[in-house]
Tab-separated table of C-alpha atoms and ligand atoms in Angstrom:
chain	number	residue	atom	x	y	z
H	832	MET	CA	22.973	-11.375	28.158
H	833	SER	CA	21.050	-14.389	29.502
H	834	GLY	CA	18.843	-16.893	27.692
H	835	ASP	CA	15.910	-15.063	29.243
H	836	ARG	CA	16.549	-12.045	27.002
H	837	ILE	CA	13.746	-12.717	24.514
H	838	PRO	CA	11.117	-14.002	27.001
H	839	ASP	CA	11.844	-11.023	29.278
H	840	PHE	CA	11.477	-8.605	26.389
H	841	VAL	CA	8.205	-10.144	25.189
H	842	ARG	CA	6.801	-10.135	28.740
H	843	ARG	CA	7.520	-6.407	29.069
H	844	MET	CA	5.474	-5.686	25.936
H	845	GLN	CA	2.312	-6.957	27.666
H	846	VAL	CA	0.818	-8.312	24.461
H	847	ARG	CA	-2.991	-8.298	24.499
H	848	PRO	CA	-5.126	-10.979	22.808
H	849	THR	CA	-6.315	-8.637	20.054
H	850	ASP	CA	-2.987	-6.934	19.327
H	851	ARG	CA	-1.659	-6.543	15.815
H	852	VAL	CA	2.089	-7.089	16.271
H	853	LEU	CA	4.981	-6.398	13.886
H	854	GLU	CA	8.474	-7.751	14.551
H	855	ILE	CA	11.332	-6.159	12.618
H	856	GLY	CA	14.365	-8.411	12.049
H	857	CYS	CA	12.943	-11.647	13.459
H	858	GLY	CA	16.089	-13.711	12.841
H	859	HIS	CA	15.354	-17.351	13.705
H	860	GLY	CA	11.854	-16.421	14.894
H	861	VAL	CA	12.278	-17.210	18.585
H	862	ALA	CA	9.961	-14.409	19.736
H	863	CYS	CA	7.108	-15.512	17.487
H	864	GLY	CA	5.809	-18.343	19.664
H	865	LEU	CA	6.065	-16.211	22.800
H	866	VAL	CA	4.011	-13.450	21.175
H	867	CYS	CA	1.480	-15.749	19.501
H	868	ALA	CA	0.794	-17.499	22.818
H	869	TRP	CA	-0.949	-14.282	23.933
H	870	LEU	CA	-2.974	-13.742	20.770
H	871	THR	CA	-6.544	-14.842	20.144
H	872	SER	CA	-7.940	-12.609	17.392
H	873	GLY	CA	-4.633	-10.697	17.152
H	874	GLN	CA	-2.058	-11.137	14.402
H	875	TYR	CA	1.732	-11.307	14.246
H	876	LEU	CA	3.759	-10.259	11.200
H	877	ALA	CA	7.538	-10.625	11.090
H	878	ILE	CA	9.884	-9.123	8.541
H	879	ASP	CA	13.539	-9.866	7.951
H	880	ARG	CA	15.747	-8.845	5.041
H	881	SER	CA	17.476	-12.249	5.010
H	882	ARG	CA	15.830	-15.034	3.009
H	883	LYS	CA	17.707	-17.569	5.139
H	884	MET	CA	16.268	-16.134	8.350
H	885	ILE	CA	12.719	-15.928	6.974
H	886	ASP	CA	12.923	-19.583	5.901
H	887	ALA	CA	14.287	-20.642	9.304
H	888	ALA	CA	11.712	-18.604	11.235
H	889	SER	CA	8.863	-19.897	9.061
H	890	ALA	CA	9.934	-23.525	9.598
H	891	ARG	CA	10.242	-22.984	13.347
H	892	ASN	CA	6.785	-21.405	13.555
H	893	ALA	CA	4.884	-23.492	10.993
H	894	ARG	CA	2.174	-24.188	13.589
H	895	PHE	CA	1.323	-20.493	13.990
H	896	ILE	CA	1.393	-19.910	10.238
H	897	GLU	CA	-1.022	-22.827	9.722
H	898	GLN	CA	-3.302	-21.397	12.435
H	899	GLY	CA	-3.398	-18.110	10.518
H	900	ILE	CA	-1.857	-16.153	13.408
H	901	ALA	CA	1.663	-15.566	12.089
H	902	THR	CA	3.056	-14.375	8.768
H	903	PHE	CA	6.708	-14.038	7.733
H	904	LEU	CA	7.738	-11.604	5.027
H	905	LEU	CA	11.076	-11.112	3.301
H	906	ALA	CA	11.437	-7.335	3.540
H	907	ASP	CA	13.789	-4.581	4.637
H	908	LEU	CA	12.506	-1.976	7.087
H	909	GLU	CA	14.058	0.730	4.916
H	910	THR	CA	11.926	-0.143	1.876
H	911	LEU	CA	8.965	-1.806	3.582
H	912	ASP	CA	5.629	-1.181	1.896
H	913	LEU	CA	2.582	-2.636	3.617
H	914	GLY	CA	0.109	-0.311	1.942
H	915	GLU	CA	-2.138	2.359	3.399
H	916	GLN	CA	-4.279	0.136	5.625
H	917	ARG	CA	-1.942	-2.092	7.610
H	918	ARG	CA	-1.029	-0.705	11.033
H	919	PHE	CA	0.117	-2.276	14.305
H	920	ASP	CA	-0.589	-1.897	18.009
H	921	LYS	CA	2.880	-3.110	18.946
H	922	ILE	CA	6.070	-3.034	16.905
H	923	PHE	CA	9.324	-4.425	18.200
H	924	ALA	CA	12.925	-4.886	17.095
H	925	MET	CA	15.684	-6.704	18.964
H	926	ARG	CA	19.332	-6.383	18.000
H	927	VAL	CA	18.613	-4.921	14.562
H	928	GLY	CA	21.645	-2.982	13.317
H	929	LEU	CA	19.853	0.104	12.029
H	930	PHE	CA	18.551	0.832	15.528
H	931	HIS	CA	22.185	0.998	16.779
H	932	ARG	CA	23.620	2.913	13.851
H	933	ASP	CA	20.906	5.456	13.255
H	934	PRO	CA	18.260	5.199	15.961
H	935	GLU	CA	16.327	8.295	14.909
H	936	ARG	CA	15.969	7.131	11.332
H	937	ALA	CA	15.095	3.585	12.407
H	938	ARG	CA	12.483	4.941	14.783
H	939	ARG	CA	10.911	7.089	12.066
H	940	LEU	CA	10.814	4.147	9.654
H	941	ALA	CA	9.192	1.883	12.249
H	942	GLU	CA	6.711	4.459	13.540
H	943	ARG	CA	5.133	4.797	10.095
H	944	TRP	CA	3.470	1.436	10.758
H	945	LEU	CA	2.048	2.191	14.202
H	946	ALA	CA	-1.708	2.435	14.713
H	947	PRO	CA	-2.922	5.431	16.735
H	948	GLY	CA	-1.880	4.784	20.335
H	949	GLY	CA	0.485	1.998	19.245
H	950	GLN	CA	3.813	1.300	20.924
H	951	LEU	CA	7.361	0.721	19.627
H	952	PHE	CA	9.749	-1.479	21.657
H	953	VAL	CA	13.466	-1.629	20.812
H	954	GLN	CA	16.305	-3.570	22.402
H	955	TYR	CA	19.967	-3.531	21.539
H	956	ASP	CA	23.135	-4.275	23.420
H	957	THR	CA	25.647	-1.553	24.080
H	958	PRO	CA	29.320	-2.558	24.008
H	959	ALA	CA	30.594	-3.879	27.375
I	1500	SAM	C1	21.270	-9.919	15.257
I	1500	SAM	S1	19.857	-10.572	14.413
I	1500	SAM	C2	18.656	-10.540	15.754
I	1500	SAM	C3	17.557	-11.534	15.566
I	1500	SAM	C4	16.487	-11.497	16.680
I	1500	SAM	N1	15.731	-10.269	16.626
I	1500	SAM	C5	17.114	-11.670	18.041
I	1500	SAM	O1	17.119	-10.730	18.829
I	1500	SAM	O2	17.607	-12.773	18.321
I	1500	SAM	C6	19.297	-9.194	13.391
I	1500	SAM	C7	18.279	-9.622	12.347
I	1500	SAM	O3	17.710	-8.443	11.786
I	1500	SAM	C8	17.703	-8.563	10.377
I	1500	SAM	N2	17.787	-7.181	9.848
I	1500	SAM	C9	18.820	-6.308	9.969
I	1500	SAM	N3	18.533	-5.130	9.411
I	1500	SAM	C10	17.276	-5.237	8.920
I	1500	SAM	C11	16.421	-4.352	8.209
I	1500	SAM	N4	16.805	-3.109	7.894
I	1500	SAM	N5	15.198	-4.785	7.835
I	1500	SAM	C12	14.810	-6.059	8.138
I	1500	SAM	N6	15.580	-6.953	8.804
I	1500	SAM	C13	16.799	-6.544	9.191
I	1500	SAM	C14	18.890	-9.432	10.037
I	1500	SAM	O4	18.743	-10.059	8.794
I	1500	SAM	C15	18.893	-10.404	11.209
I	1500	SAM	O5	18.109	-11.552	10.949
């Protein structure tokens, strides 16, 4: 898949300035800047279950963290607890294993965090 994979994916989500966005499995945090560029009063939260990835993504996106737009959280989708109030207009996951292995379960786990009318976007590569 080309180097345009992440920009193409983010473009398709049509992020709005006020969107509350959750990324599941952010890895190195490449999508963060592309999402945050669209946000004014909106917010971006990324989770990843790897401490190494959260540290790398946070360092890469320090500017957006300092601006109060982006937050990175060490957490696993399977045990994620964001409380009763926090919900998102757009949730996305790219190349996150659970969405290959058990898409129905992954979808249910992710959809818990959608606001009414919110959208879930998932991308994974099928074997060639
Ligand atoms: C293949 S990488 C993809 C990174 C990025 N989304 C991309 O497309 O380049 C998958 C990432 O998802 C994280 N991950 C896998 N399962 C997860 C889960 N259940 N909850 C949170 N993060 C998960 C991994 O730690 C890893 O950083």
